[in-house]
Coordinates of C-alpha atoms and ligand atoms in Angstrom, one line a residue:
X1 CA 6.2 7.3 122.5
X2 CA 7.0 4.6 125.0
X3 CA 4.8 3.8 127.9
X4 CA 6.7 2.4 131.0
X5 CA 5.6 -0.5 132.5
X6 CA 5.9 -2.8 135.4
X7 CA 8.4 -5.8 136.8
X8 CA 6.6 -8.3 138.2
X9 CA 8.1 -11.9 139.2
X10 CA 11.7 -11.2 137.6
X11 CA 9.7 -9.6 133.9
X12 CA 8.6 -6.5 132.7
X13 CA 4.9 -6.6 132.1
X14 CA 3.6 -3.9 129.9
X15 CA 1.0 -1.3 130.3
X16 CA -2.6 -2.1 131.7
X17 CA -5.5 0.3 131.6
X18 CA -4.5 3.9 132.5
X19 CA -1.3 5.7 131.7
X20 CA -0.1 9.4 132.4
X21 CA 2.3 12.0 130.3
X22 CA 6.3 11.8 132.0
X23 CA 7.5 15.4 131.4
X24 CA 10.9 16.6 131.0
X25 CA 10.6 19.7 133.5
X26 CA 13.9 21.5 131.7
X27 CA 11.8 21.9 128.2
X28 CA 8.2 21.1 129.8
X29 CA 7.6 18.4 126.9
X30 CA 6.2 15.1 127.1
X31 CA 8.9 12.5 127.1
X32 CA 7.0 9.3 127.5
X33 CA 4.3 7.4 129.7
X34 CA 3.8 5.2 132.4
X35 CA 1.4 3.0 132.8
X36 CA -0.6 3.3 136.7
X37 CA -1.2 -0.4 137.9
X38 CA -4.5 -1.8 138.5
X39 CA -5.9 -3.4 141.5
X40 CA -5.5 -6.8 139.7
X41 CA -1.5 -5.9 138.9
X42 CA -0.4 -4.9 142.0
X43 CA -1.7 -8.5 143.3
X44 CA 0.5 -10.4 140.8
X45 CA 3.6 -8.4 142.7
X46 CA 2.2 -9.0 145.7
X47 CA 1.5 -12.3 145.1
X48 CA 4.6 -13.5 143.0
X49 CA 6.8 -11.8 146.3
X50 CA 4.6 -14.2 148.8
X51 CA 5.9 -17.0 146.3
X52 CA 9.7 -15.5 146.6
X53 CA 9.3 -15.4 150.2
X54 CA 9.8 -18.7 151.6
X55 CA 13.0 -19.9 149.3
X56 CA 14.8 -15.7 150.0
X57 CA 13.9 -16.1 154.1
X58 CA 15.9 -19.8 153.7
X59 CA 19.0 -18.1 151.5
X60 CA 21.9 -17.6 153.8
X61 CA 22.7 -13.6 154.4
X62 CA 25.6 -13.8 153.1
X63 CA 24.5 -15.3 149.8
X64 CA 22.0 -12.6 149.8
X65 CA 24.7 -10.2 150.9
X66 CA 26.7 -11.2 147.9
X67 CA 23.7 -9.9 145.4
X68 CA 23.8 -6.6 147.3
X69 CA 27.9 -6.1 146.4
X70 CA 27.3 -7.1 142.2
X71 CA 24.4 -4.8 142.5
X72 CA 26.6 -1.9 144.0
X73 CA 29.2 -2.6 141.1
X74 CA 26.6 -2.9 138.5
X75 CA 25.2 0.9 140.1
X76 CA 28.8 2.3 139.6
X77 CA 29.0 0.5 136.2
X78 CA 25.8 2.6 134.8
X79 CA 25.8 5.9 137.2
X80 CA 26.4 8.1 133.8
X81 CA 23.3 6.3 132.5
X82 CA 20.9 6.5 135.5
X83 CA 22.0 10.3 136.1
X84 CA 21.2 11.0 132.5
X85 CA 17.4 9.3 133.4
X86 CA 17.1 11.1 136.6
X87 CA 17.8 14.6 135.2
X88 CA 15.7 14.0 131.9
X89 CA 12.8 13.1 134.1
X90 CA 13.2 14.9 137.4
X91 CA 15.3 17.9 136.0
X92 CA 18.1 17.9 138.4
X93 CA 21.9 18.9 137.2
X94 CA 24.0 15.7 136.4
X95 CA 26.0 16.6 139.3
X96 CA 23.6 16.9 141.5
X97 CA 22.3 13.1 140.6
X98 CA 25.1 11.9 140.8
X99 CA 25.5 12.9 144.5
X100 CA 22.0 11.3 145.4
X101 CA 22.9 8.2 143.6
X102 CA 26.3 7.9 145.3
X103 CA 24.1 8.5 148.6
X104 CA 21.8 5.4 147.4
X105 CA 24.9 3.2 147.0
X106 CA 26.1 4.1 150.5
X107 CA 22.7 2.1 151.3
X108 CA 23.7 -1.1 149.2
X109 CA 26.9 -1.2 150.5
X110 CA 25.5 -1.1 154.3
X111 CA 23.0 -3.8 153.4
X112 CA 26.0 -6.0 152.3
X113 CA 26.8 -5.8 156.5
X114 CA 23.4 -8.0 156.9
X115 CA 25.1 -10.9 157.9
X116 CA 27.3 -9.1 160.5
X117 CA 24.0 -7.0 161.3
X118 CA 21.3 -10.1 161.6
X119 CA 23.8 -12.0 163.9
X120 CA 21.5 -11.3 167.0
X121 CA 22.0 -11.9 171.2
X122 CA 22.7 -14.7 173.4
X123 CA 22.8 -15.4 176.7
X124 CA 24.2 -18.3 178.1
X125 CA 23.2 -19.7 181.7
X126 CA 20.5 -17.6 181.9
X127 CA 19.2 -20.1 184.1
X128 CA 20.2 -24.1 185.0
X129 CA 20.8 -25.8 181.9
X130 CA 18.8 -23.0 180.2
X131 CA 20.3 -20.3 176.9
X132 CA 18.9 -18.2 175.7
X133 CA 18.9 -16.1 172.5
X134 CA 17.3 -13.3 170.6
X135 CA 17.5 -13.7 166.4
X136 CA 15.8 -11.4 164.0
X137 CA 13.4 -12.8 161.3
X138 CA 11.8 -11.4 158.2
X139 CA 8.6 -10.4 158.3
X140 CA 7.7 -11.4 154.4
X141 CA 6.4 -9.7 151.7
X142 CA 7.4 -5.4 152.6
X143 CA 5.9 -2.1 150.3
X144 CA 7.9 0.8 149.4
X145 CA 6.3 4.0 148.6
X146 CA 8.6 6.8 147.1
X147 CA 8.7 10.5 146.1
X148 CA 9.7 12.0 142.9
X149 CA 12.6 14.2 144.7
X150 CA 15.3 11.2 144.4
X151 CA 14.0 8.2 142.4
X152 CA 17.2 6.7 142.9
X153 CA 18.1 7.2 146.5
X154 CA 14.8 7.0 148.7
X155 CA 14.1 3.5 146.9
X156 CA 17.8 2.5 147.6
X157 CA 16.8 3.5 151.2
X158 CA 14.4 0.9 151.3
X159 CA 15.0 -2.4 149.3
X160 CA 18.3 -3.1 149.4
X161 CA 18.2 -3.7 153.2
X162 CA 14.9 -5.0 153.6
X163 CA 15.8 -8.0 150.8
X164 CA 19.2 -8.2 152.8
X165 CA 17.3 -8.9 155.6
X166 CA 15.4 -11.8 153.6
X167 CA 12.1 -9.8 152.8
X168 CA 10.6 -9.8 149.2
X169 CA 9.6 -6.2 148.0
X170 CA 6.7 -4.6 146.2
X171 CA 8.0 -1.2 145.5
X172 CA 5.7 1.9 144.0
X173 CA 7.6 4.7 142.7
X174 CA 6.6 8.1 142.2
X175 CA 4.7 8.5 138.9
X176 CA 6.7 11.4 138.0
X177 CA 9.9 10.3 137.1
X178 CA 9.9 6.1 137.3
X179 CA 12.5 5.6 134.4
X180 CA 15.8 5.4 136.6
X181 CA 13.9 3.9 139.5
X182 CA 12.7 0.5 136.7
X183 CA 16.3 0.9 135.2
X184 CA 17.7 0.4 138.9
X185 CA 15.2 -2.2 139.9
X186 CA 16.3 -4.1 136.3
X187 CA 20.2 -3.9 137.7
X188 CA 19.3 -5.5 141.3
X189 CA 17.7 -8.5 139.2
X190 CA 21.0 -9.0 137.0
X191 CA 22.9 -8.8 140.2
X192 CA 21.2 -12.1 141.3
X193 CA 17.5 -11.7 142.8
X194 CA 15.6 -14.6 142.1
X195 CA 12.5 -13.9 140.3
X196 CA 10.0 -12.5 142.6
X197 CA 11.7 -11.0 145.5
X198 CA 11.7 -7.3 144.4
X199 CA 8.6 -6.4 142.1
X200 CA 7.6 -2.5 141.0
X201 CA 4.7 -1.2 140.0
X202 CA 4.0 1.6 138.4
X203 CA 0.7 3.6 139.4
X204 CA -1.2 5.9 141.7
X205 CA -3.8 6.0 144.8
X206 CA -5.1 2.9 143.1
X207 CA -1.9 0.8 143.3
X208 CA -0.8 2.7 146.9
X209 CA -4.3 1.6 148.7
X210 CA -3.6 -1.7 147.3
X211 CA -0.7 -2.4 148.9
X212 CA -2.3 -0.9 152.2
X213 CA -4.9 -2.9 152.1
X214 CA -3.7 -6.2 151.4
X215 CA -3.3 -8.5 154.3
X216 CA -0.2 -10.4 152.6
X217 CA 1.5 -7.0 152.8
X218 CA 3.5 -7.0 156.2
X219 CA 4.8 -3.4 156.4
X220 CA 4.7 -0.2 154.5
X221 CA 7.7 1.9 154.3
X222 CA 6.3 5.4 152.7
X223 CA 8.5 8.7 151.7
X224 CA 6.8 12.0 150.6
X225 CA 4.8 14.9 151.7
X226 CA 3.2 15.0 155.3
X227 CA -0.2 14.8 154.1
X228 CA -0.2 11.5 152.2
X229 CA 2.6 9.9 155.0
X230 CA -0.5 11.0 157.7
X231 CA -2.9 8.7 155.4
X232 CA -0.6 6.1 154.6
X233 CA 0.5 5.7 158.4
X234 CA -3.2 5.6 159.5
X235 CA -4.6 3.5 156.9
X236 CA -1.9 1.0 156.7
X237 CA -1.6 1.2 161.0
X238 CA -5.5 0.1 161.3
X239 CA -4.9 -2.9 158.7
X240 CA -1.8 -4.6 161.3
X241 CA 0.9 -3.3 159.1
X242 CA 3.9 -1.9 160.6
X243 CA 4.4 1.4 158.8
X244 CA 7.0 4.2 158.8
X245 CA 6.1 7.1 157.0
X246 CA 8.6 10.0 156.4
X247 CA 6.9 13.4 155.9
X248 CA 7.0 17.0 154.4
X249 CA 9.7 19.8 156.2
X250 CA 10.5 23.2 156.9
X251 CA 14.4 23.3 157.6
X252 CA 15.5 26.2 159.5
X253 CA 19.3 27.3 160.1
X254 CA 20.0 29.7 162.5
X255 CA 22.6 32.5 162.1
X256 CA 24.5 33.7 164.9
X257 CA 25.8 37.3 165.2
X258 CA 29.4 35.6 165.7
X259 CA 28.8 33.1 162.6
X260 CA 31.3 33.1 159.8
X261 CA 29.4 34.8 157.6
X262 CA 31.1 34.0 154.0
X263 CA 30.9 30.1 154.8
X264 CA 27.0 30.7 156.2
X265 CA 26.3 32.8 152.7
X266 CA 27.9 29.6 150.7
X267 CA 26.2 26.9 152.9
X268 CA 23.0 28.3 152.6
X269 CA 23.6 29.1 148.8
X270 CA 23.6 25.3 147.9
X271 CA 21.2 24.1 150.6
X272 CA 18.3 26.5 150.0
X273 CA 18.9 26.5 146.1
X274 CA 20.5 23.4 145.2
X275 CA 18.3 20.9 142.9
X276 CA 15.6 23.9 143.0
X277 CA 14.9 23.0 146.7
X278 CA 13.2 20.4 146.2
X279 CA 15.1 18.1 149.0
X280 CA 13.3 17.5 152.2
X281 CA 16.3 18.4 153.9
X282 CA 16.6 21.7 152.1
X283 CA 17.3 24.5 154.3
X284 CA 14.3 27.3 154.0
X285 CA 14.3 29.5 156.5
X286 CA 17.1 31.3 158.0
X287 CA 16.5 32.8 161.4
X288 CA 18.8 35.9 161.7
X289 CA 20.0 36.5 165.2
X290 CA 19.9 40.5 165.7
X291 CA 19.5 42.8 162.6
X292 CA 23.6 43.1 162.3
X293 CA 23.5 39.3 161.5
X294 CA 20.4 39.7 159.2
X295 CA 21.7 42.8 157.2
X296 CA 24.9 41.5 156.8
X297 CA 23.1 37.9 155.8
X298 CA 20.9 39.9 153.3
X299 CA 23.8 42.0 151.6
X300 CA 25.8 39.4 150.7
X301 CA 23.1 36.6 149.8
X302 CA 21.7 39.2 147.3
X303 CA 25.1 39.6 145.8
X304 CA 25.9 35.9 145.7
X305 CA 23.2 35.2 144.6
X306 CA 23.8 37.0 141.0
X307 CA 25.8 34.2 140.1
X308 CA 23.4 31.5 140.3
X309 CA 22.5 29.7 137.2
X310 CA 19.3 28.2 136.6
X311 CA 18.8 26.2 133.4
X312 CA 18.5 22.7 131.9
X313 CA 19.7 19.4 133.4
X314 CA 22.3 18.5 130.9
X315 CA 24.5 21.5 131.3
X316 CA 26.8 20.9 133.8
X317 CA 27.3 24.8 134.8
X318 CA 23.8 25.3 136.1
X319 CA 23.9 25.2 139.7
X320 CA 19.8 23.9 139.5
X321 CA 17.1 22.8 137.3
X322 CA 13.7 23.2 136.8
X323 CA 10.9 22.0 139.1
X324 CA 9.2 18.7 138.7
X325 CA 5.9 20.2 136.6
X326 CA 4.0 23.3 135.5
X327 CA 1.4 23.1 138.5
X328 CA 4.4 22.9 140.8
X329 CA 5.8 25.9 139.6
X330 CA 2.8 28.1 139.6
X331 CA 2.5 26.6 143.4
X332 CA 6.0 27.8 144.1
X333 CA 5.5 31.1 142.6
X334 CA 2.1 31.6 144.3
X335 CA 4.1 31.0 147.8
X336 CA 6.6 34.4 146.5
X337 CA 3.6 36.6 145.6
X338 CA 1.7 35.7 149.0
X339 CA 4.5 36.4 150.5
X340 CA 4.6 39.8 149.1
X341 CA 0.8 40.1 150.0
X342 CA 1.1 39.4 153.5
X343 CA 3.8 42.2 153.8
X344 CA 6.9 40.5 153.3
X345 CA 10.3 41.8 151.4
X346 CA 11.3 40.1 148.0
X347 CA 14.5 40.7 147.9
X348 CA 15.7 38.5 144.7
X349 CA 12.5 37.5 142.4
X350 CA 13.1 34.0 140.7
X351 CA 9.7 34.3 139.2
X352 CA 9.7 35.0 135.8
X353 CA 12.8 33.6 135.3
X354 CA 13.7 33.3 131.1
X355 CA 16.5 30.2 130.2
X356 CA 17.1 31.2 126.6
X357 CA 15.9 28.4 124.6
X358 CA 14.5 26.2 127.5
X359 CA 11.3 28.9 127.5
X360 CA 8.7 26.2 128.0
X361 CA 10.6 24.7 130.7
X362 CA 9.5 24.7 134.8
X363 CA 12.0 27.5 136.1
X364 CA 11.8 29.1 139.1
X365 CA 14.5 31.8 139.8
X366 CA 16.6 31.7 143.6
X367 CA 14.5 33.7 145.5
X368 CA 15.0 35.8 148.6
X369 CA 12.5 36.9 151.0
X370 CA 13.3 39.0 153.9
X371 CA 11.3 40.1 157.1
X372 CA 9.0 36.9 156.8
X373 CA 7.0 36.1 159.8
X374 CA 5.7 32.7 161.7
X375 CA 2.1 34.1 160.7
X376 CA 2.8 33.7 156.4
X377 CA 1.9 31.2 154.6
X378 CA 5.0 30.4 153.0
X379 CA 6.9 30.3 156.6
X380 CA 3.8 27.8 157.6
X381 CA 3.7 25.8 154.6
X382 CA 6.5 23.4 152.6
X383 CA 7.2 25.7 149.3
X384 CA 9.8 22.9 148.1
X385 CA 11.7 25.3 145.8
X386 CA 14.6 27.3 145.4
X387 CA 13.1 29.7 147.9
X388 CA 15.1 31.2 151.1
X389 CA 12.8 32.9 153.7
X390 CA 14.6 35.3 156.3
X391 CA 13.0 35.7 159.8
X392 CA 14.7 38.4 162.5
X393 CA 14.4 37.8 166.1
X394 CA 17.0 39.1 168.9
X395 CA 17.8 36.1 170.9
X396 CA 18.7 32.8 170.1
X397 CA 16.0 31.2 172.4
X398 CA 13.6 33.0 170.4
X399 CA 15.0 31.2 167.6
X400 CA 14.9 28.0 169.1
X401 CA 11.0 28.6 170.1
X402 CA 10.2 29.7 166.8
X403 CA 11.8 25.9 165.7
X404 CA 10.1 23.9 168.0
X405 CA 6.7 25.8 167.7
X406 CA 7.2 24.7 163.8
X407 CA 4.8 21.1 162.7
X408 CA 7.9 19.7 160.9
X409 CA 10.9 18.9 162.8
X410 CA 13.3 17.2 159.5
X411 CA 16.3 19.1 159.9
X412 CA 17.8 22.0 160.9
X413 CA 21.4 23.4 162.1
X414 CA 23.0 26.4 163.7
X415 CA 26.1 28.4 162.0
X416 CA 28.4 30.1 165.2
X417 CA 31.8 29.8 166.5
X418 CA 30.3 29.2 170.4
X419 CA 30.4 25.8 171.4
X420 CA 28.2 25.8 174.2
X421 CA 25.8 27.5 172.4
X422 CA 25.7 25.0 169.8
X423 CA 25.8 22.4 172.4
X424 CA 22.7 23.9 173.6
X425 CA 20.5 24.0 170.6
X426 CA 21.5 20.2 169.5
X427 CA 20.6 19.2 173.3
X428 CA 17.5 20.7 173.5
X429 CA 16.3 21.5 170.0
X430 CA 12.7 18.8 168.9
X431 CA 13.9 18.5 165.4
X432 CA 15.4 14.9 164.5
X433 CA 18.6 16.0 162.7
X434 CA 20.6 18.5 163.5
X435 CA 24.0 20.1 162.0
X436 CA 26.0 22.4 163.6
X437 CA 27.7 24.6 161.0
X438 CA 26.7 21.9 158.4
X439 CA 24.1 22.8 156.3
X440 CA 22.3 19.3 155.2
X441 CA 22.9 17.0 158.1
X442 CA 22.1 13.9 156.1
X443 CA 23.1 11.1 157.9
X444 CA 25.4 8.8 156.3
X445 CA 24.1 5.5 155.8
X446 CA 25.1 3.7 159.3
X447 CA 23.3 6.1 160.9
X448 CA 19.5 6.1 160.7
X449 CA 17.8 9.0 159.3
X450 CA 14.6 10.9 160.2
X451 CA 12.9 13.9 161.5
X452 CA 10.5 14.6 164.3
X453 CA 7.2 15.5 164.9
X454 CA 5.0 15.5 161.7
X455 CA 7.9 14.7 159.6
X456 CA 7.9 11.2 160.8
X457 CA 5.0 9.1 161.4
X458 CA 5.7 5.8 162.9
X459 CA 8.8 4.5 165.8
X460 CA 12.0 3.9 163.5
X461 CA 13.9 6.4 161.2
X462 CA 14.7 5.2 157.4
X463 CA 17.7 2.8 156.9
X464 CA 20.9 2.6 159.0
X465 CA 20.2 0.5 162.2
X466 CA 16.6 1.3 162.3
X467 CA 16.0 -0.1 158.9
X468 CA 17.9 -3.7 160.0
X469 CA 14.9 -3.4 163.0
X470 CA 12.2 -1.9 160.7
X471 CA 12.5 -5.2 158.2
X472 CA 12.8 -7.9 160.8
X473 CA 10.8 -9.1 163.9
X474 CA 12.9 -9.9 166.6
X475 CA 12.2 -13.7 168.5
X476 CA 13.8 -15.0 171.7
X477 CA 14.3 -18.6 172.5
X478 CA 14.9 -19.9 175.5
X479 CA 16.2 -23.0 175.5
X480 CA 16.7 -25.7 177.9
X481 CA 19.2 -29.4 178.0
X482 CA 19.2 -30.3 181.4
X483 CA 22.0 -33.0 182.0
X484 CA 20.7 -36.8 182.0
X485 CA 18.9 -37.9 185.4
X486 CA 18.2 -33.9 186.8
X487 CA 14.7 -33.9 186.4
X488 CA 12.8 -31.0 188.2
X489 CA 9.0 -31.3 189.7
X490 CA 6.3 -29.5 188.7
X491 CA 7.0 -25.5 189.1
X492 CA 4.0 -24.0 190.2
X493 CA 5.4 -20.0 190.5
X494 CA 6.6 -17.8 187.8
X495 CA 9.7 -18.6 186.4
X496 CA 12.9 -17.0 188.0
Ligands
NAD501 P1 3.7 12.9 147.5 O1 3.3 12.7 148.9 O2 2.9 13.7 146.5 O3 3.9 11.4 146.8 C1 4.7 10.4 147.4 C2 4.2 9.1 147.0 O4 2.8 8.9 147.4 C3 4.2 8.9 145.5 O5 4.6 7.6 145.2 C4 2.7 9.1 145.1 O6 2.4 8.4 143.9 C5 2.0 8.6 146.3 N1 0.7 9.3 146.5 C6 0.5 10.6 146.2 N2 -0.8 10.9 146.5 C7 -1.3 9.8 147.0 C8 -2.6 9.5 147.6 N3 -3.6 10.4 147.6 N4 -2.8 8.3 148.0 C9 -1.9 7.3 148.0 N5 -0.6 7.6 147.5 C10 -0.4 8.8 147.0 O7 5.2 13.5 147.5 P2 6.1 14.0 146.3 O8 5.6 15.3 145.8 O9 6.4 12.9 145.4 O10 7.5 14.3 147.1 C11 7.8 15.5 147.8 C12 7.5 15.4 149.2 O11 8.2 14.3 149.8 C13 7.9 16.7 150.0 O12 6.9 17.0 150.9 C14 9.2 16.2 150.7 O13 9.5 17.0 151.9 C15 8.9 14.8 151.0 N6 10.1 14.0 151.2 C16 10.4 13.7 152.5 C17 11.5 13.0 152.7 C18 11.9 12.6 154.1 O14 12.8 11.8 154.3 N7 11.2 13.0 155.2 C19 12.4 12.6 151.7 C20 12.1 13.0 150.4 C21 10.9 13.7 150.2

């Protein structure tokens, strides 16, 4: 069985100390190991990207810009063979890969803007003789903490600019599917990186509280559940480290009595079920707007939702996959059966669920709960499976409180054919991303992308123009030539 390693300084360096099982979640066996970085590791990446530094700061962006367009050919070149890795490890359908890897690409090819994007301000005149300008520098060596839910895009979200900008990178990827994270980290070296400027390590807490503690570490850019982004932002905060942490959600879609219902019963279909929920922008509730709109939301969910398929990554007919591991599918089906506790309506059961001949793998079943309330646990808590929760109120500002009284504020949208009121809820509504009769308002990769309250821990979204400001620190000159023979006496009062 192979155990996955490390790439440290432009090599891969095998496995030190400690490993853990990689599963394939569609048959629940173990399909390799990777090895979790010690202390000691993770300061030969941090310290062979402080040697990269000085030599990638000095490389002119659009020599570094030219890396970033072979990378994005050599991404195209092997998408077959990444999606294969992501689904084996992560259990998403190939399809479904293949969108979050052309979603990470989007990222590459905005990074190849840097030059245009570093180009900076200037002011001339802004006094006698006097210019002035604003450029924006790197800040050195950046981490990049990632979740299993797309090993290929969140990273991609992260590196690509940061380097652009003429950072070196330590990236840590989650420890739950790390093959086509290595694989992609392997095709940004062939590309053209020198040696040094992006490193990954494998690992854990240990290797995570490394990079937050050590003082040649400059920023932390973190991606996964609210918890850890809480610790990470803290931690990292109190050490001088510019940090941006991206948290857990609970994406809510309201339904409008005048909403076309066959286009809200598809949306919801693939946003609620699609790659077993396990998306942070997943929608998971939908709040009904009068009991027509729910009933009629109910009757033909259930029936749609007869012709989902659930099954193993590789077929191409499955609409979803499994869930990442065992202990995440008991979770999810413990959310369904305290649902039914607390007094809720199961309306479609995915617990239980048989594939033939995948029996050992992490299935859950498209599930559909009705006449949830705020009180539940699973409306208070992140499920992050294929798991649709319906709560009925009568008005559509009692949909919008029940939103904003929510902790996470990712994403959410609204399906109705009134534009004011849809003009309305994206004014006024404290969630960071909003779609009006779009179901998963991802923003595309110019725009910047991140939620609200304890979804997002720190000032700027992930990549897009927030990511150019994220990776660089901004420093105005002011400079002054005054013409031969105008010398000025000695100014005494504040500069004006
Ligand atoms: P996670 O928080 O368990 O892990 C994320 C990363 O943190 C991994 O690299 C992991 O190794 C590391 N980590 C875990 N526990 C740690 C600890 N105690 N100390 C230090 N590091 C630790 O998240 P996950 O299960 O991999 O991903 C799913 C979560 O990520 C969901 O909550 C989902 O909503 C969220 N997510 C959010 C976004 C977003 O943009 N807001 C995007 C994708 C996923």
């Amino acid at each position: 069985m192979t155990t996955l390693g490390h790439l440290i300084n432009g090599a891969r360096v095998d496995r030190d100390g400690r490993t853990q099982d990689i599963y394939n979640p569609s048959t629940g066996e173990v399909a390799g190991q990777v090895s979790l970085a010690s202390q000691a590791t993770v300061e030969q990446a941090i310290a062979a990207a402080q040697a990269a530094f000085p030599a990638w700061r000095d490389t002119p962006p659009a020599k570094r810009a030219r890396i970033m367009y072979r990378f994005k050919a050599l991404l195209e070149q092997h998408t077959d063979e990444i999606c294969r890795m992501i689904g084996q490890e992560h259990g998403k359908i190939v399809h479904d890969a293949k969108g979050e890897l052309a979603r990470g690409i989007e990222n590459v090819e905005y990074a190849c803007g840097a030059p245009e994007l570093l180009k900076g301000e200037y002011s001339k005149n802004t006094g006698p003789s006097i210019d002035s300008w604003s450029e924006f520098q790197p800040l050195g060596v950046v981490a990049g903490i990632t979740p299993f839910n797309f090993p290929a895009m969140v990273p991609l979200w992260m590196y690509p600019m940061a380097i652009a900008c003429g950072n070196t990178f330590v990236l840590k990827p989650s420890e739950r599917d790390p093959t086509a994270t290595l694989f992609i980290a392997e095709l940004a070296l062939e590309a053209g990186l020198p040696a040094g400027v992006l490193n990954v390590v494998n690992g854990d807490k240990e290797a995570v509280d490394t990079l937050l503690d050590d003082a040649r570490v400059q920023a932390v850019s973190f991606v996964g559940s609210t918890p850890i982004a809480e610790t990470i932002y803290t931690r990292a905060s109190a050490n001088g480290k510019r940090c941006q942490a991206l948290g857990g959600a609970k994406n809510h879609a309201i339904v409008m009595p005048d909403a076309d219902m066959d286009n809200v019963v598809n949306s919801l279909n693939g946003a609620a079920f699609g790659s077993s929920g396990e998306r942070c922008m997943a929608l998971s509730v939908a709040v009904a707007v009068g009991d027509a709109a729910a009933d009629a939301l109910i009757a033909k969910m259930q029936s749609q939702m007869q012709t989902l398929r659930v099954g193993p990554f590789h077929d191409a007919e499955n609409d979803f996959g499994p869930v990442i591991t065992r202990a995440h599918q008991e979770k999810v089906c413990g959310y369904i059966s305290s649902a039914e506790a607390e007094g809720a309506e199961i309306v479609v059961d995915g617990r239980g669920v048989q594939v033939p001949g995948f029996e050992n793998g992490f299935f859950v079943g498209g599930t559909l709960i009705d006449r949830v309330t705020p009180d539940m646990t699973c409306y208070l808590e992140e499920i992050f499976g294929p798991v649709l929760l319906v709560v009925r109120v009568d008005s559509m500002e009692a949909a919008m409180q029940l939103i904003d009284d929510h902790e996470y504020g990712n994403g959410t949208c609204i399906y109705t054919r009134d534009g004011e009121a849809a003009r309305y809820f994206s004014d006024h509504i404290q969630v960071g991303m909003v779609g009006i009769n779009v179901p998963l308002p991802v923003p595309v990769s110019y725009h910047s992308f991140g939620g609200w309250k304890r979804s997002l821990f720190g000032d700027l979204s992930a990549y897009g123009p927030d990511a150019v400001r994220f990776y660089t620190k901004r420093k105005t000159v002011t400079q002054r030539w005054p013409s031969a023979g105008v010398r000025e006496g000695a100014q005494f009062s504040f500069p004006s």
